mmCIF file of C-alpha atoms in Angstrom:
data_model
loop_
_atom_site.group_PDB
_atom_site.id
_atom_site.type_symbol
_atom_site.label_atom_id
_atom_site.label_comp_id
_atom_site.label_asym_id
_atom_site.label_seq_id
_atom_site.Cartn_x
_atom_site.Cartn_y
_atom_site.Cartn_z
ATOM 1 C CA MET A 1 0.014 0.069 -0.171
ATOM 2 C CA THR A 2 0.977 3.264 -0.621
ATOM 3 C CA GLU A 3 0.519 6.548 1.460
ATOM 4 C CA ILE A 4 -2.328 8.042 -0.725
ATOM 5 C CA ASN A 5 -3.871 4.238 -0.587
ATOM 6 C CA VAL A 6 -3.491 4.122 2.797
ATOM 7 C CA LYS A 7 -5.482 7.828 3.248
ATOM 8 C CA VAL A 8 -8.001 6.549 0.796
ATOM 9 C CA THR A 9 -8.950 3.210 3.033
ATOM 10 C CA LEU A 10 -8.969 5.342 6.058
ATOM 11 C CA HIS A 11 -11.270 7.312 4.342
ATOM 12 C CA ARG A 12 -13.422 4.962 3.580
ATOM 13 C CA ALA A 13 -13.174 3.250 7.301
ATOM 14 C CA ARG A 14 -14.261 6.248 8.666
ATOM 15 C CA ARG A 15 -17.196 7.152 6.265
ATOM 16 C CA ILE A 16 -18.726 3.426 7.192
ATOM 17 C CA ILE A 17 -18.258 3.691 10.710
ATOM 18 C CA SER A 18 -19.106 7.093 11.083
ATOM 19 C CA SER A 19 -23.159 5.967 11.893
ATOM 20 C CA TYR A 20 -21.801 3.721 14.584
ATOM 21 C CA ASP A 21 -19.718 6.567 15.923
ATOM 22 C CA LYS A 22 -22.449 8.892 15.905
ATOM 23 C CA ASP A 23 -24.899 6.437 17.951
ATOM 24 C CA ARG A 24 -22.615 4.620 20.092
ATOM 25 C CA ALA A 25 -24.072 2.172 22.087
ATOM 26 C CA ILE A 26 -21.020 1.311 24.978
ATOM 27 C CA THR A 27 -21.926 2.256 28.266
ATOM 28 C CA LEU A 28 -18.724 4.093 29.407
ATOM 29 C CA ASN A 29 -20.083 3.314 33.208
ATOM 30 C CA LYS A 30 -17.609 0.511 34.854
ATOM 31 C CA ASP A 31 -20.822 -1.449 36.091
ATOM 32 C CA HIS A 32 -23.325 -0.818 33.450
ATOM 33 C CA VAL A 33 -25.757 -0.028 36.024
ATOM 34 C CA GLU A 34 -28.081 1.071 33.561
ATOM 35 C CA LEU A 35 -27.919 -1.708 31.441
ATOM 36 C CA ARG A 36 -28.163 -4.075 34.118
ATOM 37 C CA ARG A 37 -31.164 -2.604 35.763
ATOM 38 C CA THR A 38 -33.026 -2.865 32.255
ATOM 39 C CA LEU A 39 -32.127 -6.462 31.505
ATOM 40 C CA GLU A 40 -33.454 -7.325 34.740
ATOM 41 C CA GLN A 41 -36.528 -5.679 34.368
ATOM 42 C CA PHE A 42 -36.841 -7.000 31.023
ATOM 43 C CA LEU A 43 -36.925 -10.534 32.818
ATOM 44 C CA SER A 44 -39.362 -9.848 35.773
ATOM 45 C CA TYR A 45 -41.546 -8.301 32.971
ATOM 46 C CA LEU A 46 -41.109 -11.129 31.197
ATOM 47 C CA ALA A 47 -41.770 -13.933 33.774
ATOM 48 C CA LYS A 48 -44.528 -12.132 35.522
ATOM 49 C CA GLY A 49 -46.209 -11.808 31.477
ATOM 50 C CA ASP A 50 -46.818 -7.921 32.066
ATOM 51 C CA VAL A 51 -46.577 -7.158 28.017
ATOM 52 C CA GLN A 52 -47.581 -3.419 28.649
ATOM 53 C CA ALA A 53 -44.286 -3.014 30.913
ATOM 54 C CA LEU A 54 -42.421 -5.139 28.535
ATOM 55 C CA GLU A 55 -43.448 -2.866 25.798
ATOM 56 C CA ARG A 56 -42.285 0.521 27.503
ATOM 57 C CA LEU A 57 -39.178 -1.216 28.273
ATOM 58 C CA LEU A 58 -38.514 -1.088 23.992
ATOM 59 C CA THR A 59 -38.328 1.527 21.880
ATOM 60 C CA LYS A 60 -40.701 2.187 19.417
ATOM 61 C CA ASP A 61 -38.548 1.158 15.789
ATOM 62 C CA VAL A 62 -36.799 -1.794 18.480
ATOM 63 C CA VAL A 63 -34.903 -4.094 16.094
ATOM 64 C CA LEU A 64 -34.651 -7.668 17.015
ATOM 65 C CA VAL A 65 -31.733 -9.978 15.374
ATOM 66 C CA SER A 66 -31.081 -13.789 15.435
ATOM 67 C CA ASP A 67 -28.171 -15.235 14.661
ATOM 68 C CA GLY A 68 -28.756 -19.285 13.791
ATOM 69 C CA GLY A 69 -25.585 -19.531 11.845
ATOM 70 C CA GLY A 70 -27.307 -21.356 9.256
ATOM 71 C CA GLU A 71 -27.428 -24.684 11.260
ATOM 72 C CA ILE A 72 -31.067 -24.093 13.138
ATOM 73 C CA ASN A 73 -34.105 -22.088 12.195
ATOM 74 C CA ALA A 74 -33.628 -18.191 13.584
ATOM 75 C CA LEU A 75 -35.124 -15.241 11.844
ATOM 76 C CA ALA A 76 -34.033 -14.469 7.977
ATOM 77 C CA ALA A 77 -34.189 -11.037 8.246
ATOM 78 C CA PRO A 78 -34.091 -8.507 11.312
ATOM 79 C CA MET A 79 -37.614 -8.060 13.052
ATOM 80 C CA VAL A 80 -38.336 -3.871 13.511
ATOM 81 C CA GLY A 81 -41.160 -2.787 15.770
ATOM 82 C CA ARG A 82 -41.894 -2.551 19.272
ATOM 83 C CA ALA A 83 -45.421 -4.456 18.886
ATOM 84 C CA LYS A 84 -44.215 -7.202 16.814
ATOM 85 C CA VAL A 85 -40.957 -7.950 18.632
ATOM 86 C CA SER A 86 -42.441 -7.833 22.243
ATOM 87 C CA ARG A 87 -45.354 -10.572 20.644
ATOM 88 C CA LEU A 88 -42.349 -12.488 19.504
ATOM 89 C CA ILE A 89 -40.776 -12.423 22.912
ATOM 90 C CA THR A 90 -43.534 -13.079 25.049
ATOM 91 C CA LYS A 91 -44.913 -15.998 22.793
ATOM 92 C CA LEU A 92 -41.488 -18.084 23.233
ATOM 93 C CA TYR A 93 -40.732 -17.721 26.568
ATOM 94 C CA GLU A 94 -44.689 -18.544 27.226
ATOM 95 C CA ALA A 95 -43.926 -21.661 24.874
ATOM 96 C CA TYR A 96 -40.762 -22.729 26.894
ATOM 97 C CA ARG A 97 -41.475 -21.405 30.244
ATOM 98 C CA ASN A 98 -41.397 -24.390 32.161
ATOM 99 C CA VAL A 99 -38.140 -25.620 30.949
ATOM 100 C CA THR A 100 -36.066 -22.160 30.858
ATOM 101 C CA SER A 101 -33.830 -20.609 33.536
ATOM 102 C CA THR A 102 -32.049 -17.157 32.693
ATOM 103 C CA SER A 103 -28.856 -15.694 34.348
ATOM 104 C CA LEU A 104 -27.060 -12.471 33.749
ATOM 105 C CA HIS A 105 -23.450 -12.861 32.858
ATOM 106 C CA LEU A 106 -20.726 -10.474 31.377
ATOM 107 C CA ILE A 107 -20.345 -11.796 27.920
ATOM 108 C CA ASN A 108 -17.908 -9.604 25.549
ATOM 109 C CA GLY A 109 -17.262 -6.795 28.129
ATOM 110 C CA GLN A 110 -21.055 -6.131 28.888
ATOM 111 C CA PRO A 111 -23.814 -7.923 31.002
ATOM 112 C CA ALA A 112 -26.284 -10.022 28.893
ATOM 113 C CA VAL A 113 -28.790 -12.575 29.480
ATOM 114 C CA VAL A 114 -27.908 -16.378 29.076
ATOM 115 C CA ILE A 115 -30.922 -18.613 28.378
ATOM 116 C CA GLU A 116 -30.828 -21.821 29.426
ATOM 117 C CA ARG A 117 -33.202 -24.782 28.822
ATOM 118 C CA SER A 118 -33.057 -28.334 30.482
ATOM 119 C CA LYS A 119 -34.972 -29.841 27.285
ATOM 120 C CA VAL A 120 -33.195 -29.227 24.060
ATOM 121 C CA GLU A 121 -34.340 -29.953 21.025
ATOM 122 C CA PRO A 122 -31.634 -31.809 18.774
ATOM 123 C CA GLY A 123 -29.537 -29.419 17.216
ATOM 124 C CA HIS A 124 -29.994 -26.821 19.055
ATOM 125 C CA ALA A 125 -27.774 -25.854 21.694
ATOM 126 C CA SER A 126 -28.370 -25.933 25.443
ATOM 127 C CA PHE A 127 -28.339 -22.320 25.964
ATOM 128 C CA TYR A 128 -28.545 -19.320 23.856
ATOM 129 C CA THR A 129 -27.384 -15.537 24.870
ATOM 130 C CA MET A 130 -29.160 -12.286 24.527
ATOM 131 C CA HIS A 131 -27.252 -8.814 24.310
ATOM 132 C CA CYS A 132 -29.388 -5.761 23.803
ATOM 133 C CA GLU A 133 -28.443 -1.963 23.119
ATOM 134 C CA ILE A 134 -30.215 0.794 25.286
ATOM 135 C CA ASP A 135 -30.602 4.622 24.440
ATOM 136 C CA LYS A 136 -30.063 7.406 26.536
ATOM 137 C CA SER A 137 -33.576 6.850 28.030
ATOM 138 C CA SER A 138 -32.410 3.418 28.885
ATOM 139 C CA GLN A 139 -35.050 1.569 26.475
ATOM 140 C CA MET A 140 -33.926 -1.035 24.390
ATOM 141 C CA ARG A 141 -33.378 -0.370 20.908
ATOM 142 C CA ARG A 142 -31.671 -3.368 20.010
ATOM 143 C CA LEU A 143 -31.654 -7.203 20.807
ATOM 144 C CA ASN A 144 -29.024 -9.715 19.584
ATOM 145 C CA PHE A 145 -29.680 -13.011 20.119
ATOM 146 C CA VAL A 146 -27.204 -15.916 19.279
ATOM 147 C CA PHE A 147 -28.738 -19.157 18.451
ATOM 148 C CA SER A 148 -25.939 -20.856 16.469
ATOM 149 C CA PRO A 149 -24.537 -23.861 18.185
ATOM 150 C CA SER A 150 -21.240 -23.362 16.691
ATOM 151 C CA LYS A 151 -21.013 -19.921 18.216
ATOM 152 C CA LEU A 152 -21.875 -21.018 21.500
ATOM 153 C CA SER A 153 -20.029 -24.053 22.114
ATOM 154 C CA ALA A 154 -16.841 -21.849 23.046
ATOM 155 C CA LEU A 155 -19.085 -20.667 25.961
ATOM 156 C CA ARG A 156 -20.751 -24.305 26.820
ATOM 157 C CA GLU A 157 -18.144 -25.448 29.297
ATOM 158 C CA LYS A 158 -17.645 -21.740 31.185
ATOM 159 C CA VAL A 159 -21.296 -21.043 31.326
ATOM 160 C CA GLY A 160 -21.746 -24.718 33.011
ATOM 161 C CA ALA A 161 -24.784 -25.123 31.041
ATOM 162 C CA MET B 1 13.480 -22.023 16.912
ATOM 163 C CA THR B 2 12.499 -22.452 20.509
ATOM 164 C CA ILE B 3 9.827 -20.155 21.938
ATOM 165 C CA SER B 4 9.335 -20.245 26.220
ATOM 166 C CA ALA B 5 6.373 -21.364 27.698
ATOM 167 C CA GLN B 6 6.088 -18.195 29.021
ATOM 168 C CA THR B 7 6.285 -15.948 26.349
ATOM 169 C CA TYR B 8 3.833 -18.773 24.407
ATOM 170 C CA ASP B 9 1.292 -18.260 26.443
ATOM 171 C CA ASN B 10 1.332 -14.279 26.795
ATOM 172 C CA ASP B 11 1.572 -13.949 23.182
ATOM 173 C CA LYS B 12 -0.783 -16.740 22.438
ATOM 174 C CA ARG B 13 -3.246 -14.682 24.794
ATOM 175 C CA PHE B 14 -2.429 -11.584 23.109
ATOM 176 C CA LEU B 15 -2.906 -12.585 19.496
ATOM 177 C CA TRP B 16 -6.138 -14.482 20.440
ATOM 178 C CA GLY B 17 -7.468 -10.981 21.713
ATOM 179 C CA LEU B 18 -6.462 -9.452 18.061
ATOM 180 C CA CYS B 19 -7.820 -12.200 15.866
ATOM 181 C CA TYR B 20 -11.037 -12.571 18.000
ATOM 182 C CA ARG B 21 -11.169 -8.534 17.797
ATOM 183 C CA MET B 22 -10.630 -8.793 13.602
ATOM 184 C CA THR B 23 -12.637 -11.681 12.736
ATOM 185 C CA GLY B 24 -15.488 -11.914 15.472
ATOM 186 C CA SER B 25 -15.216 -15.255 15.907
ATOM 187 C CA ALA B 26 -13.716 -17.378 18.625
ATOM 188 C CA ALA B 27 -13.454 -20.372 16.368
ATOM 189 C CA ASP B 28 -11.608 -18.178 13.557
ATOM 190 C CA ALA B 29 -9.046 -16.901 16.391
ATOM 191 C CA ASP B 30 -8.574 -20.248 17.898
ATOM 192 C CA ASP B 31 -7.298 -21.907 14.360
ATOM 193 C CA ILE B 32 -5.331 -18.604 13.508
ATOM 194 C CA VAL B 33 -3.706 -18.798 16.586
ATOM 195 C CA GLN B 34 -2.357 -21.884 16.139
ATOM 196 C CA GLU B 35 -1.796 -21.643 12.445
ATOM 197 C CA THR B 36 0.624 -18.694 13.313
ATOM 198 C CA PHE B 37 2.247 -20.104 15.863
ATOM 199 C CA VAL B 38 3.102 -23.346 13.540
ATOM 200 C CA LYS B 39 4.694 -20.849 10.928
ATOM 201 C CA ALA B 40 7.128 -19.578 13.420
ATOM 202 C CA LEU B 41 8.098 -22.925 13.908
ATOM 203 C CA GLU B 42 7.749 -24.165 10.179
ATOM 204 C CA LYS B 43 9.567 -20.974 8.500
ATOM 205 C CA PRO B 44 11.028 -18.934 11.411
ATOM 206 C CA PRO B 45 11.523 -15.131 11.000
ATOM 207 C CA VAL B 46 15.103 -14.273 9.440
ATOM 208 C CA ASP B 47 16.192 -12.084 11.986
ATOM 209 C CA LEU B 48 15.978 -14.081 14.936
ATOM 210 C CA GLU B 49 17.725 -11.724 17.229
ATOM 211 C CA ALA B 50 14.556 -9.377 16.890
ATOM 212 C CA PRO B 51 11.447 -9.937 18.924
ATOM 213 C CA LEU B 52 9.105 -12.202 17.963
ATOM 214 C CA ARG B 53 5.872 -10.815 18.976
ATOM 215 C CA PRO B 54 5.677 -7.832 16.518
ATOM 216 C CA TRP B 55 6.234 -10.747 13.605
ATOM 217 C CA LEU B 56 3.527 -12.816 15.285
ATOM 218 C CA VAL B 57 1.231 -10.331 14.768
ATOM 219 C CA LYS B 58 1.864 -9.628 11.123
ATOM 220 C CA VAL B 59 1.228 -13.242 10.437
ATOM 221 C CA ALA B 60 -1.869 -13.281 12.652
ATOM 222 C CA LEU B 61 -3.270 -10.403 11.062
ATOM 223 C CA ASN B 62 -2.776 -11.364 7.473
ATOM 224 C CA LEU B 63 -4.484 -14.798 8.350
ATOM 225 C CA SER B 64 -7.323 -13.344 9.707
ATOM 226 C CA ARG B 65 -7.751 -10.859 6.611
ATOM 227 C CA ASP B 66 -7.819 -14.018 4.452
ATOM 228 C CA GLN B 67 -10.408 -15.406 6.524
ATOM 229 C CA LEU B 68 -12.367 -12.279 6.406
ATOM 230 C CA ARG B 69 -12.349 -12.534 2.700
ATOM 231 C CA ARG B 70 -13.105 -16.027 2.647
ATOM 232 C CA ARG B 71 -15.745 -15.162 4.769
ATOM 233 C CA ARG B 72 -17.303 -12.562 2.605
ATOM 234 C CA ARG B 73 -17.352 -15.142 -0.446
ATOM 235 C CA ARG B 74 -19.540 -17.550 1.293
ATOM 236 C CA GLU B 75 -23.296 -16.842 1.780
ATOM 237 C CA TYR B 76 -24.573 -16.735 5.580
ATOM 238 C CA PHE B 77 -28.133 -17.755 6.555
ATOM 239 C CA GLY B 78 -29.622 -14.626 8.003
ATOM 240 C CA PRO B 79 -27.965 -11.803 10.028
ATOM 241 C CA TRP B 80 -24.443 -12.375 11.139
ATOM 242 C CA LEU B 81 -23.383 -12.028 14.998
ATOM 243 C CA PRO B 82 -20.307 -12.225 16.263
ATOM 244 C CA SER B 83 -19.677 -15.527 18.756
ATOM 245 C CA PRO B 84 -20.548 -14.567 22.395
ATOM 246 C CA VAL B 85 -17.274 -14.832 24.631
ATOM 247 C CA LEU B 86 -17.228 -14.710 28.470
ATOM 248 C CA THR B 87 -15.817 -11.945 30.144
ATOM 249 C CA GLU B 88 -15.725 -12.909 33.296
ATOM 250 C CA ASP B 89 -12.978 -14.270 34.124
ATOM 251 C CA ASP B 90 -9.151 -13.416 33.243
ATOM 252 C CA GLY B 91 -9.901 -15.247 29.431
ATOM 253 C CA PRO B 92 -8.010 -13.380 26.441
ATOM 254 C CA LEU B 93 -10.278 -10.373 26.384
ATOM 255 C CA ALA B 94 -10.206 -9.334 29.740
ATOM 256 C CA VAL B 95 -9.515 -5.833 29.892
ATOM 257 C CA ASP B 96 -7.106 -5.605 32.702
ATOM 258 C CA GLU B 97 -4.218 -7.391 30.667
ATOM 259 C CA PRO B 98 -1.514 -8.444 32.671
ATOM 260 C CA THR B 99 1.034 -6.605 30.746
ATOM 261 C CA ALA B 100 -0.354 -3.420 30.828
ATOM 262 C CA PRO B 101 -1.511 -2.964 35.050
ATOM 263 C CA ASP B 102 -1.431 0.954 34.589
ATOM 264 C CA MET B 103 -3.494 1.893 31.600
ATOM 265 C CA SER B 104 -5.328 4.794 30.909
ATOM 266 C CA PRO B 105 -8.964 5.229 31.236
ATOM 267 C CA GLY B 106 -9.121 5.883 27.343
ATOM 268 C CA VAL B 107 -7.170 2.716 26.209
ATOM 269 C CA ARG B 108 -9.128 1.009 28.784
ATOM 270 C CA TYR B 109 -12.372 1.987 27.280
ATOM 271 C CA ASP B 110 -10.763 1.098 23.973
ATOM 272 C CA LEU B 111 -10.297 -2.323 24.560
ATOM 273 C CA GLN B 112 -13.360 -2.751 26.094
ATOM 274 C CA GLU B 113 -15.162 -1.045 23.181
ATOM 275 C CA SER B 114 -13.405 -2.977 20.622
ATOM 276 C CA ILE B 115 -14.854 -6.506 21.872
ATOM 277 C CA SER B 116 -18.392 -4.971 22.347
ATOM 278 C CA LEU B 117 -21.107 -6.842 19.987
ATOM 279 C CA ALA B 118 -22.025 -2.997 18.531
ATOM 280 C CA PHE B 119 -18.429 -2.597 17.896
ATOM 281 C CA LEU B 120 -17.394 -5.821 16.026
ATOM 282 C CA LEU B 121 -20.968 -5.671 13.755
ATOM 283 C CA ALA B 122 -19.711 -2.200 12.757
ATOM 284 C CA LEU B 123 -16.351 -3.493 11.853
ATOM 285 C CA GLU B 124 -17.627 -6.826 9.726
ATOM 286 C CA ALA B 125 -19.377 -3.605 7.320
ATOM 287 C CA LEU B 126 -15.653 -3.034 6.548
ATOM 288 C CA THR B 127 -13.611 -4.094 4.494
ATOM 289 C CA PRO B 128 -10.825 -6.497 5.085
ATOM 290 C CA ARG B 129 -8.265 -4.141 4.719
ATOM 291 C CA SER B 130 -9.872 -1.399 6.836
ATOM 292 C CA ALA B 131 -10.752 -3.746 9.395
ATOM 293 C CA CYS B 132 -7.356 -4.759 10.272
ATOM 294 C CA GLY B 133 -6.325 -0.904 10.516
ATOM 295 C CA THR B 134 -9.064 0.191 12.587
ATOM 296 C CA VAL B 135 -8.234 -2.727 15.275
ATOM 297 C CA THR B 136 -4.437 -2.116 15.292
ATOM 298 C CA THR B 137 -4.762 1.597 15.583
ATOM 299 C CA ARG B 138 -6.373 0.696 18.580
ATOM 300 C CA ARG B 139 -3.434 -1.489 19.747
ATOM 301 C CA ILE B 140 -1.160 1.163 18.541
ATOM 302 C CA ARG B 141 -2.685 3.589 21.075
ATOM 303 C CA LEU B 142 -2.131 0.877 23.941
ATOM 304 C CA PHE B 143 1.196 0.623 22.801
ATOM 305 C CA ASN B 144 2.004 4.148 22.727
ATOM 306 C CA ASP B 145 0.119 5.072 26.303
ATOM 307 C CA ARG B 146 2.476 2.289 27.836
ATOM 308 C CA ASN B 147 5.754 3.976 26.672
ATOM 309 C CA GLY B 148 4.530 7.349 27.755
ATOM 310 C CA TYR B 149 3.233 9.090 24.312
ATOM 311 C CA ASP B 150 0.585 11.085 24.571
ATOM 312 C CA PRO B 151 -2.697 8.897 24.031
ATOM 313 C CA GLY B 152 -4.731 11.718 22.941
ATOM 314 C CA HIS B 153 -2.189 12.019 20.135
ATOM 315 C CA ASP B 154 -3.563 9.944 16.808
ATOM 316 C CA GLY B 155 -1.539 6.602 16.903
ATOM 317 C CA ASN B 156 -0.630 6.858 13.333
ATOM 318 C CA GLN B 157 1.588 9.697 13.837
ATOM 319 C CA ARG B 158 4.277 8.129 15.925
ATOM 320 C CA GLN B 159 7.145 10.538 16.239
ATOM 321 C CA GLY B 160 9.485 11.048 13.244
ATOM 322 C CA HIS B 161 7.786 8.298 11.465
ATOM 323 C CA THR B 162 4.947 8.471 8.837
ATOM 324 C CA PRO B 163 3.212 5.380 7.857
ATOM 325 C CA SER B 164 3.108 4.190 4.424
ATOM 326 C CA SER B 165 1.588 1.144 5.011
ATOM 327 C CA PRO B 166 -0.642 -1.032 7.475
ATOM 328 C CA LYS B 167 2.446 -2.870 7.561
ATOM 329 C CA ASP B 168 4.306 -0.183 9.564
ATOM 330 C CA TYR B 169 2.279 -0.123 12.565
#
């Protein structure tokens, strides 16, 4: 690479990453107080089946992303919108209520939910993870679910699931 | 050539963190680190007097870039997310690296941000070449900080040195 080349590459990279920089999600707070509180609320509303409270935790145009790695069924595209997302989450939770346990762990440097199921369907991992991004008013604007068994295998021995 | 157990562990940990930041995949990072050490043993660097780590980093970054290119050619079903890594213990992604106990808040923030899901996703939108630059820039800030340079100063502008290629980093 020549010097000009480096400059062009850097310029392009800055442009691509500018939207991320503008809307930075990571909290500087060392203990992630807000994120932790939001996740705890999320889980308690889910357990209580309080759909209205759950919806208040989500932004209007919340995005739900799930990565099945092509190994298992997951959403083929991100799901957008408060009503749709909360309906999907509560339905899934209700369907597996009796075999599900949840816990908070520090994953990729941020608090995240590990959802474990005691009854595992063939081809699935025994647990999956949910990361969320919150905005300034502590509403969840993005939920990231990893379902892909091969991506979760590195976590398995550590989480003890 | 021989690599002592202590340097092997330190370098391995360092490289793993770098490769994970590059690829967002724990499995890829495992493979690349392994391959880097195999290369070091099979085809050792010419200058055996020089420190090994820069050589290892160069090889690992090249392999990571190749891996990113391969991944882009393959079709992926649905949205892609990085593979989650637990950061509760003192694993390879622990922000408190034993090699840098007294780092500044800025560097600590960089190290933490660069393993967050949001950042790894943003990186995925870059070309393999610029991803390499972004990850290494963060490492340079760590380096500069440790060696007493001004951390607010852009890491690319090391004193008396004009970077002409990412290889210079």
